[in-house]
Short mmCIF file of C-alpha atoms in Angstrom, two decimals:
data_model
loop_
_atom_site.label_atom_id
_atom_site.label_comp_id
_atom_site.label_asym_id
_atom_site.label_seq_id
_atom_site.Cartn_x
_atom_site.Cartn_y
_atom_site.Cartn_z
CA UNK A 530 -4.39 29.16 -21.28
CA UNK A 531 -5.54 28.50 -17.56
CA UNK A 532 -8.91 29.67 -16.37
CA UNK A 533 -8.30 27.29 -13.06
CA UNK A 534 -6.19 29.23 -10.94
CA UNK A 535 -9.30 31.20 -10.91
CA UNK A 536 -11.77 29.38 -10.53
CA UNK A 537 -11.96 28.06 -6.41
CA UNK A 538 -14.16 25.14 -7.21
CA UNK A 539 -11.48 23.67 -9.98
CA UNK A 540 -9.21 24.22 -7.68
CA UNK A 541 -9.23 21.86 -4.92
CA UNK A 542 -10.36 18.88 -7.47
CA UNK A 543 -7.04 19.53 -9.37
CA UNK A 544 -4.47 20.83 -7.25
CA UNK A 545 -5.43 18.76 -4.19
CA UNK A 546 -5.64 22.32 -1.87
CA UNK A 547 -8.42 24.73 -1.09
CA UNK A 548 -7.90 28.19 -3.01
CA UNK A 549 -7.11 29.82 0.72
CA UNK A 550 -3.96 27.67 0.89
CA UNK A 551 -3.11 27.91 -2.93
CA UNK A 552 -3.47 31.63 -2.56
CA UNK A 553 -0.79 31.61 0.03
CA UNK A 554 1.48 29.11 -1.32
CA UNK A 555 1.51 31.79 -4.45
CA UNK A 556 1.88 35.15 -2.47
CA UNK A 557 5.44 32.64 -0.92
CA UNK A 558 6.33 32.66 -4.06
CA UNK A 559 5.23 35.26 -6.40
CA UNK A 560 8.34 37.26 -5.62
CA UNK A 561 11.07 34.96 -6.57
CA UNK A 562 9.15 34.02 -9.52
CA UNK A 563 8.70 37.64 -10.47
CA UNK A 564 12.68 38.12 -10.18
CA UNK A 565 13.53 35.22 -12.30
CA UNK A 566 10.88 36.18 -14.53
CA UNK A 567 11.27 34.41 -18.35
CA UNK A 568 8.52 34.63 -20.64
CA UNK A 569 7.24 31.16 -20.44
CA UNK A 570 4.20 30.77 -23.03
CA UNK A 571 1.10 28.25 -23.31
CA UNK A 572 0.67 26.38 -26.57
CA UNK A 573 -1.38 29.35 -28.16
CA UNK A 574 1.77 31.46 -27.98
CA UNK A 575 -0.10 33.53 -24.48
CA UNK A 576 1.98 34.39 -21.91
CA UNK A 577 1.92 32.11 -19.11
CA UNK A 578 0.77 34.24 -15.48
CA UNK A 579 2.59 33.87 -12.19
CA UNK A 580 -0.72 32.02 -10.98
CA UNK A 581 -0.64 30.13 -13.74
CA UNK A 582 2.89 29.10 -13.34
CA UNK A 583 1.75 28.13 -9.66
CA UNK A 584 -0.88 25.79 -10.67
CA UNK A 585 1.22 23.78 -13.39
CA UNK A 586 4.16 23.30 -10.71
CA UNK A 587 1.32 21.77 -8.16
CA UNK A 588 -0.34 19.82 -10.56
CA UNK A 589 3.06 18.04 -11.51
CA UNK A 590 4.02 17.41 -8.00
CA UNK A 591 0.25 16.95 -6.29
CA UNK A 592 -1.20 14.42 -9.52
CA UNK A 593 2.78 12.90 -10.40
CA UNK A 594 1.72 12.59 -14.33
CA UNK A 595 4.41 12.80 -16.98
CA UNK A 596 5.66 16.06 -17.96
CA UNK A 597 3.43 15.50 -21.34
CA UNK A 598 0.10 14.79 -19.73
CA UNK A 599 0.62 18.08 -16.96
CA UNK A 600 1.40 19.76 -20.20
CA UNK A 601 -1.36 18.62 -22.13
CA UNK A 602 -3.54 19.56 -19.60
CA UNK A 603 -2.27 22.84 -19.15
CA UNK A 604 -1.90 23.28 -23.15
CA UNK A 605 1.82 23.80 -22.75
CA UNK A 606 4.64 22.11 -23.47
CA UNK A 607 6.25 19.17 -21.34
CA UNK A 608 9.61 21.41 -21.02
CA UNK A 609 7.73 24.44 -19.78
CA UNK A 610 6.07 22.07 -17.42
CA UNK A 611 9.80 21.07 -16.11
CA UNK A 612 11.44 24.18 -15.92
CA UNK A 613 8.07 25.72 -14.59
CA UNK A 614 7.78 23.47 -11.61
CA UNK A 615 11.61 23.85 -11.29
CA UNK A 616 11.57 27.49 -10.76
CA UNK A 617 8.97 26.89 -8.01
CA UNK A 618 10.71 24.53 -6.16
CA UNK A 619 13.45 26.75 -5.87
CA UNK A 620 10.97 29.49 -4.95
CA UNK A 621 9.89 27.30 -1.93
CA UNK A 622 12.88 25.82 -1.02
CA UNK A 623 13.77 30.17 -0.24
CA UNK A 624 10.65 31.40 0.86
CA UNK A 625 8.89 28.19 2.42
CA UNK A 626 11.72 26.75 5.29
CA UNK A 627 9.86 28.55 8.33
CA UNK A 628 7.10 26.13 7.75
CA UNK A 629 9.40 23.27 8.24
CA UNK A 630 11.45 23.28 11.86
CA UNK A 631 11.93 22.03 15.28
CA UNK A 632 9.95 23.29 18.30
CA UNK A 633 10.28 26.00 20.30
CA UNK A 634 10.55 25.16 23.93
CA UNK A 635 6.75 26.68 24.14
CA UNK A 636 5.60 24.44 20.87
CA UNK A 637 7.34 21.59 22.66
CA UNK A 638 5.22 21.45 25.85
CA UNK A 639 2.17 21.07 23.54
CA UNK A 640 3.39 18.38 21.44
CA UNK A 641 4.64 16.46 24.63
CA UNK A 642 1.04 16.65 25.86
CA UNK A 643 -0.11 15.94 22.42
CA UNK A 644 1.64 12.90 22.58
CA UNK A 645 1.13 11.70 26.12
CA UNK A 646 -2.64 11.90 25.24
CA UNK A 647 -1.97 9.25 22.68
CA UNK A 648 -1.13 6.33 25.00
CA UNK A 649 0.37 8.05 27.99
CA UNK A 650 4.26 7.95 27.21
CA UNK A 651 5.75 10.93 29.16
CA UNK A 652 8.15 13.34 28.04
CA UNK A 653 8.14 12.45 24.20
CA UNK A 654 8.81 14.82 21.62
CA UNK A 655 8.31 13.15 18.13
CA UNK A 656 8.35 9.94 16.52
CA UNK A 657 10.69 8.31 13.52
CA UNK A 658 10.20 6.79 10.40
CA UNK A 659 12.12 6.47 7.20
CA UNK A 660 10.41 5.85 3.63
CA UNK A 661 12.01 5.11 -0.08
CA UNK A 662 11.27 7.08 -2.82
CA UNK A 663 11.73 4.29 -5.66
CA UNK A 664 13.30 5.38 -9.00
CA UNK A 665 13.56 3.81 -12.38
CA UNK A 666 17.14 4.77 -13.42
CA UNK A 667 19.12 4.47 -16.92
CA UNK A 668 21.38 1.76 -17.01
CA UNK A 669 24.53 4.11 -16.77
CA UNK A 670 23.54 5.69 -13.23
CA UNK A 671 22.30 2.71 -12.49
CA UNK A 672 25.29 1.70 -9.25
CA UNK A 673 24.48 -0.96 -6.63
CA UNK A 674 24.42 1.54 -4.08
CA UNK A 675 21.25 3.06 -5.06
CA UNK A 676 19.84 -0.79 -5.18
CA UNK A 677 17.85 -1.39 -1.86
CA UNK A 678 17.22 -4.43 0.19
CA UNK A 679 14.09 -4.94 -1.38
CA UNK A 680 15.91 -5.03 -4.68
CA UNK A 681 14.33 -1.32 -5.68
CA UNK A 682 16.55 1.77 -7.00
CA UNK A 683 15.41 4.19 -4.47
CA UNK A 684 16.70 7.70 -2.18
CA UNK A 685 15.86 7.32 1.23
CA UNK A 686 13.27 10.22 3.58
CA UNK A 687 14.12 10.09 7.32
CA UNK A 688 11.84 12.18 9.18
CA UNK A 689 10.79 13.48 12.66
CA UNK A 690 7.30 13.93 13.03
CA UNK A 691 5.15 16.12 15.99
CA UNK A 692 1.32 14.75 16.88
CA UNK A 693 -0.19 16.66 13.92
CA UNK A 694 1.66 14.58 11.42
CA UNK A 695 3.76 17.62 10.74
CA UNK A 696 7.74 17.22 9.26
CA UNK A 697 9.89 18.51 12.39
CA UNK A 698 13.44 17.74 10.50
CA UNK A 699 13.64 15.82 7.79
CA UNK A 700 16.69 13.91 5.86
CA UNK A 701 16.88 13.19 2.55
CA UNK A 702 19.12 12.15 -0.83
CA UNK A 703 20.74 9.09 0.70
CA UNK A 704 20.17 6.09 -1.43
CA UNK A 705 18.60 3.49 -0.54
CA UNK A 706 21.12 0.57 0.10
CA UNK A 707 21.55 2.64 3.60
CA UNK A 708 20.00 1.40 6.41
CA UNK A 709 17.67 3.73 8.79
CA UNK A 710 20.21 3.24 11.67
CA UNK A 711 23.04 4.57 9.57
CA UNK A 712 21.05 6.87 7.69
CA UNK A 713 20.34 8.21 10.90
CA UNK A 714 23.83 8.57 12.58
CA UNK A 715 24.97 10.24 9.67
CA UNK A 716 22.50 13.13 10.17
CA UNK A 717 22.33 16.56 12.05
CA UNK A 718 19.56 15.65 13.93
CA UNK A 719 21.85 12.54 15.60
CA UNK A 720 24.91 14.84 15.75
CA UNK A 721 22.63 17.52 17.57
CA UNK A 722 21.33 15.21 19.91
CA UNK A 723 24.53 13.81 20.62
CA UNK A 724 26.35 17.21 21.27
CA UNK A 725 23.02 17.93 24.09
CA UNK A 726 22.21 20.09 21.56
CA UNK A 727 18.59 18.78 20.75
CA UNK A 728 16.26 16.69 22.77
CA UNK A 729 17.87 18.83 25.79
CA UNK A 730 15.21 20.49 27.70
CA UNK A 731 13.21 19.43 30.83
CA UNK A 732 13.64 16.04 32.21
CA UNK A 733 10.41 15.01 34.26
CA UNK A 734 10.53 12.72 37.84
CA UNK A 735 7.66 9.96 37.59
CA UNK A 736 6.24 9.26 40.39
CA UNK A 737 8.45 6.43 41.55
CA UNK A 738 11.29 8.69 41.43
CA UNK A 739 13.08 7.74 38.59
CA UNK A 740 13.84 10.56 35.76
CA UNK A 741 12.85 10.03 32.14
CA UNK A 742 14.62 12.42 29.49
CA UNK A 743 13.20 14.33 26.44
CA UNK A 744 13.17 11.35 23.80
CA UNK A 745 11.73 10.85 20.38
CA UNK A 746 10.35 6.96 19.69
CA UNK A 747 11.14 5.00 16.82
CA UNK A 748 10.43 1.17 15.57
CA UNK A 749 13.45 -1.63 15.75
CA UNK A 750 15.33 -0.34 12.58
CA UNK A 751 16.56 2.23 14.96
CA UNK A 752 18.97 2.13 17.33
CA UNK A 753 17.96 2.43 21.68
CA UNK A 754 19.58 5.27 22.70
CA UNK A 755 19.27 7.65 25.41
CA UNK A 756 17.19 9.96 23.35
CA UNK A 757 15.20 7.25 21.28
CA UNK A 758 12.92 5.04 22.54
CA UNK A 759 12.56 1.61 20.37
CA UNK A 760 10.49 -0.78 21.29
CA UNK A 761 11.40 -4.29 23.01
CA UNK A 762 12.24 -6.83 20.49
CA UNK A 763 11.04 -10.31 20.52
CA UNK A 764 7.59 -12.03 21.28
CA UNK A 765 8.48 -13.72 24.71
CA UNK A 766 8.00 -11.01 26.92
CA UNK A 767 6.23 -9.77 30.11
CA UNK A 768 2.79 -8.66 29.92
CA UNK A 769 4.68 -5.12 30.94
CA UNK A 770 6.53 -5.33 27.87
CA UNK A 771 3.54 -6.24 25.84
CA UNK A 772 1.89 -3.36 27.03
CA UNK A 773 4.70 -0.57 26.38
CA UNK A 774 5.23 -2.07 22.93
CA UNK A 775 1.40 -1.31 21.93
CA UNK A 776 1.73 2.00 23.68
CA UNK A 777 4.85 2.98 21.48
CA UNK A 778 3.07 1.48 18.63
CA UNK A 779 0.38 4.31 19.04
CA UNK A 780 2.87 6.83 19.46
CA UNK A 781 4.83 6.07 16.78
CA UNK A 782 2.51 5.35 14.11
CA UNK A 783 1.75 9.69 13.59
CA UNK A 784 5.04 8.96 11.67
CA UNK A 785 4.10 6.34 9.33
CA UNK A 786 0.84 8.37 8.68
CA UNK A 787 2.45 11.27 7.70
CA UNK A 788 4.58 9.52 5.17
CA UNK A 789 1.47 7.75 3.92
CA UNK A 790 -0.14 11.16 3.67
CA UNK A 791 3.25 12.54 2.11
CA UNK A 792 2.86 10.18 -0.63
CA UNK A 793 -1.29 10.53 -1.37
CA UNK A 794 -1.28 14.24 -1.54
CA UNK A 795 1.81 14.24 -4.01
CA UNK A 796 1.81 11.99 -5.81
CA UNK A 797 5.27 12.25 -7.61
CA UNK A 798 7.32 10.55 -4.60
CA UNK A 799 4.66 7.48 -4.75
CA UNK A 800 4.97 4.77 -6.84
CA UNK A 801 8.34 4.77 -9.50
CA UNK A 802 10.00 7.62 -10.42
CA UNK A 803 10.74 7.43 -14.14
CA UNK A 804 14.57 8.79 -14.44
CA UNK A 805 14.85 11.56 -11.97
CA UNK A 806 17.97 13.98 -11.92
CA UNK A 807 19.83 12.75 -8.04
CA UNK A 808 20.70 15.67 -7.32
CA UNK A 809 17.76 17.55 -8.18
CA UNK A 810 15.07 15.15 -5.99
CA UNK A 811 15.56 15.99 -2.52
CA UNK A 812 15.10 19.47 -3.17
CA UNK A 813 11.60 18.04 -4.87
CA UNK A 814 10.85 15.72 -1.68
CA UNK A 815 11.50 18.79 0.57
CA UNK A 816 9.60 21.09 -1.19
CA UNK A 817 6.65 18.26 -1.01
CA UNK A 818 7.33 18.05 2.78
CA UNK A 819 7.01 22.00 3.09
CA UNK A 820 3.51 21.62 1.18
CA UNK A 821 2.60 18.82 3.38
CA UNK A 822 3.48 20.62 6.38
CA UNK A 823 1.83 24.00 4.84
CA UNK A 824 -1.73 22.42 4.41
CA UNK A 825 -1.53 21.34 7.98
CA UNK A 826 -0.33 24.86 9.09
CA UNK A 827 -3.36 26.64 6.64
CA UNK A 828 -5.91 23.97 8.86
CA UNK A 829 -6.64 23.13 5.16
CA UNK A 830 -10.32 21.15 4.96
CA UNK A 831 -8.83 18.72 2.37
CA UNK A 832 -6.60 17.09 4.41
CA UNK A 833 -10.29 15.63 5.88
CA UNK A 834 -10.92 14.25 3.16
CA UNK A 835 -7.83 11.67 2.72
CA UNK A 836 -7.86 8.24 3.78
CA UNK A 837 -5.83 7.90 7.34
CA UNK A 838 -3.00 5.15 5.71
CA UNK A 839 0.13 3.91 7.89
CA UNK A 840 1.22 2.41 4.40
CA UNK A 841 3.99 4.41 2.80
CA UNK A 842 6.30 1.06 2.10
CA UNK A 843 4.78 -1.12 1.05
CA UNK A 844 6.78 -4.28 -0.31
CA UNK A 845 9.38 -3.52 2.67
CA UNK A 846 10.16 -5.70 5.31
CA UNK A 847 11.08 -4.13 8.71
CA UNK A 848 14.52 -3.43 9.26
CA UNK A 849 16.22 -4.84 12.56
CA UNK A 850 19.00 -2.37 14.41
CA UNK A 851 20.82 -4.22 16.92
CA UNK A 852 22.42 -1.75 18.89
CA UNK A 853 21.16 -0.11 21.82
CA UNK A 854 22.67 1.90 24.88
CA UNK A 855 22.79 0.52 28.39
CA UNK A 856 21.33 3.69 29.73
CA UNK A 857 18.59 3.46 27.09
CA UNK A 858 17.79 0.36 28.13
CA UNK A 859 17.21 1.36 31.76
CA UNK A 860 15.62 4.41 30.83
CA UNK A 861 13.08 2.23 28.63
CA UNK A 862 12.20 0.39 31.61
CA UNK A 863 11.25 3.12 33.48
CA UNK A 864 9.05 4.03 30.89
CA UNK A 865 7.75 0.66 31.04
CA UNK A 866 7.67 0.41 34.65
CA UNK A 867 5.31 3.78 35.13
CA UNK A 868 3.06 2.49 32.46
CA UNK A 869 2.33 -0.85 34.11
CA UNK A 870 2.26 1.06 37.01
CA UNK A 871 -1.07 2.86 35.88
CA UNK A 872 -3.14 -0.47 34.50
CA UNK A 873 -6.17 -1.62 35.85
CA UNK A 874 -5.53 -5.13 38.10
#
């Protein structure tokens, strides 16, 4: 039924990714769908290709249409459109992980200077951000802890984010009543960084002589900690604090693009999700932060094309995280200190 997955100049304007990158997302996959293989047909009883099977399960997650209009376009029917795009995201979730990790003490060095270029914070390794996937759900599985501060059913994406607006580690399936500062103690990445397990490598001597850690920066929903920079809070502060807090503005704001981006290029974690299965959507925002992170990896042209957004909430009012670390809080200064340090008179 599908001509498209051949034809290159289709295939960008419908599955939102040049036919180099859709080429290799299917040779990731083409295995595991090949094992599981099930004759799934199009609507004029023909056998549905691998390739084919590829394009349906990125036109359902890239455009976010209904299971009936993905299948209309495809000529196929809405359930071979679910359990099509199923089967892939399984496929990716086994084949696509090395696309999706932390640094290597090599990487790292570039992404610090990646990130120093920004606005000239030191040492800094990623940057923070959480965003809610909204849902519409059925009355039954409809529980209060689901229901967000903003009065919104919605799962919760927590994610760590290097200078390229690539997905370092990423958390999802909490719902959405949890706030970013316990959404984040209750992950790996906090337990890691806890244990000196992450965030651990070299610490740097400014040229005061004060030491600044490996630290990733975050807004004031977060928690100051040793390893996580927040900005200062308030509006009556020194001109040295004004200054930091636009620098770590900068910095952090790779984050909030890359959720913005997240959410243009597929499109079925924007706006409401009509009844999703719980248990079944992280695995579909993972896979969709493996694609994100894949197009960035394949140096894919399209990404060119998409508007540069910082909104991926909107309707959500900042969140405000009270605790913070007395270390932190010296450490912070430093930071503050050495940038001050290099202004103009």
């Amino acid at each position: 039924p599908l001509a498209l997955a051949n034809a290159p100049n289709k295939i960008e304007s419908v599955f939102k990714v040049s036919t180099k990158t859709f080429d290799y997302i299917y040779s990731l996959v083409k295995e595991d769908l090949m094992a599981k293989s099930s004759s799934f047909v199009g609507l004029d009883g023909k056998p549905l290709s691998l390739k084919d099977q590829v394009a349906i399960a990125l036109r359902r997650l890239s455009s976010g249409e209904s299971l009936l209009t993905v299948g209309d376009f495809f000529s196929v029917s809405p359930s071979v459109v679910s359990q099509v795009t199923w089967r892939f995201v399984e496929a990716m979730e086994e084949r696509g992980l090395h696309h999706l990790r932390w640094p290597n003490p090599e990487e790292m060095k570039v992404i610090k200077a990646k990130f120093e270029k920004i606005r000239g914070l030191p040492n800094c390794c990623g940057a923070i951000d959480t965003t809610h996937i909204v849902m519409s759900l059925p009355s039954v599985e409809a529980s209060k802890v689901w229901y967000d501060k903003e009065e919104n059913y919605s799962m919760v994406l927590q994610a760590i984010v290097d200078p390229e607006m690539r997905f370092r580690d990423i958390v999802t399936g909490w719902p959405g009543s949890v706030t970013d500062s316990c959404l984040l103690k209750s992950s790996g990445f906090f337990k890691l960084c806890e244990k000196g397990k992450r965030l651990n490598g070299n610490v740097i001597e400014l040229p005061e002589g004060s030491h600044v850690r490996e630290y990733v920066v975050g807004d004031i929903g977060f928690p100051l900690l040793p390893w996580l920079v927040t900005p200062y809070p308030g509006k009556d502060i020194s001109i040295c604090k004004v200054e930091f807090n636009k620098r770590h503005y900068a910095t952090r704001m790779v984050a909030q693009r890359a959720l913005a981006r997240l959410k243009e290029m597929w499109k079925i974690v924007q706006g409401v999700m009509w009844r999703p299965d719980k248990h079944k959507l992280p695995r579909i925002i993972l896979v969709c932060c493996l694609l994100h992170n894949i197009i960035i990896d394949m140096e894919d042209e399209v990404q060119d094309e998409l508007p540069l957004s910082h909104h991926h909430d909107t309707g959500y009012r900042q969140q405000f995280c009270h605790s913070m670390d007395k270390s932190a809080f010296i450490q912070r200064d430093k930071l503050s200190q050495y940038l001050s340090d290099g202004l103009p008179p």
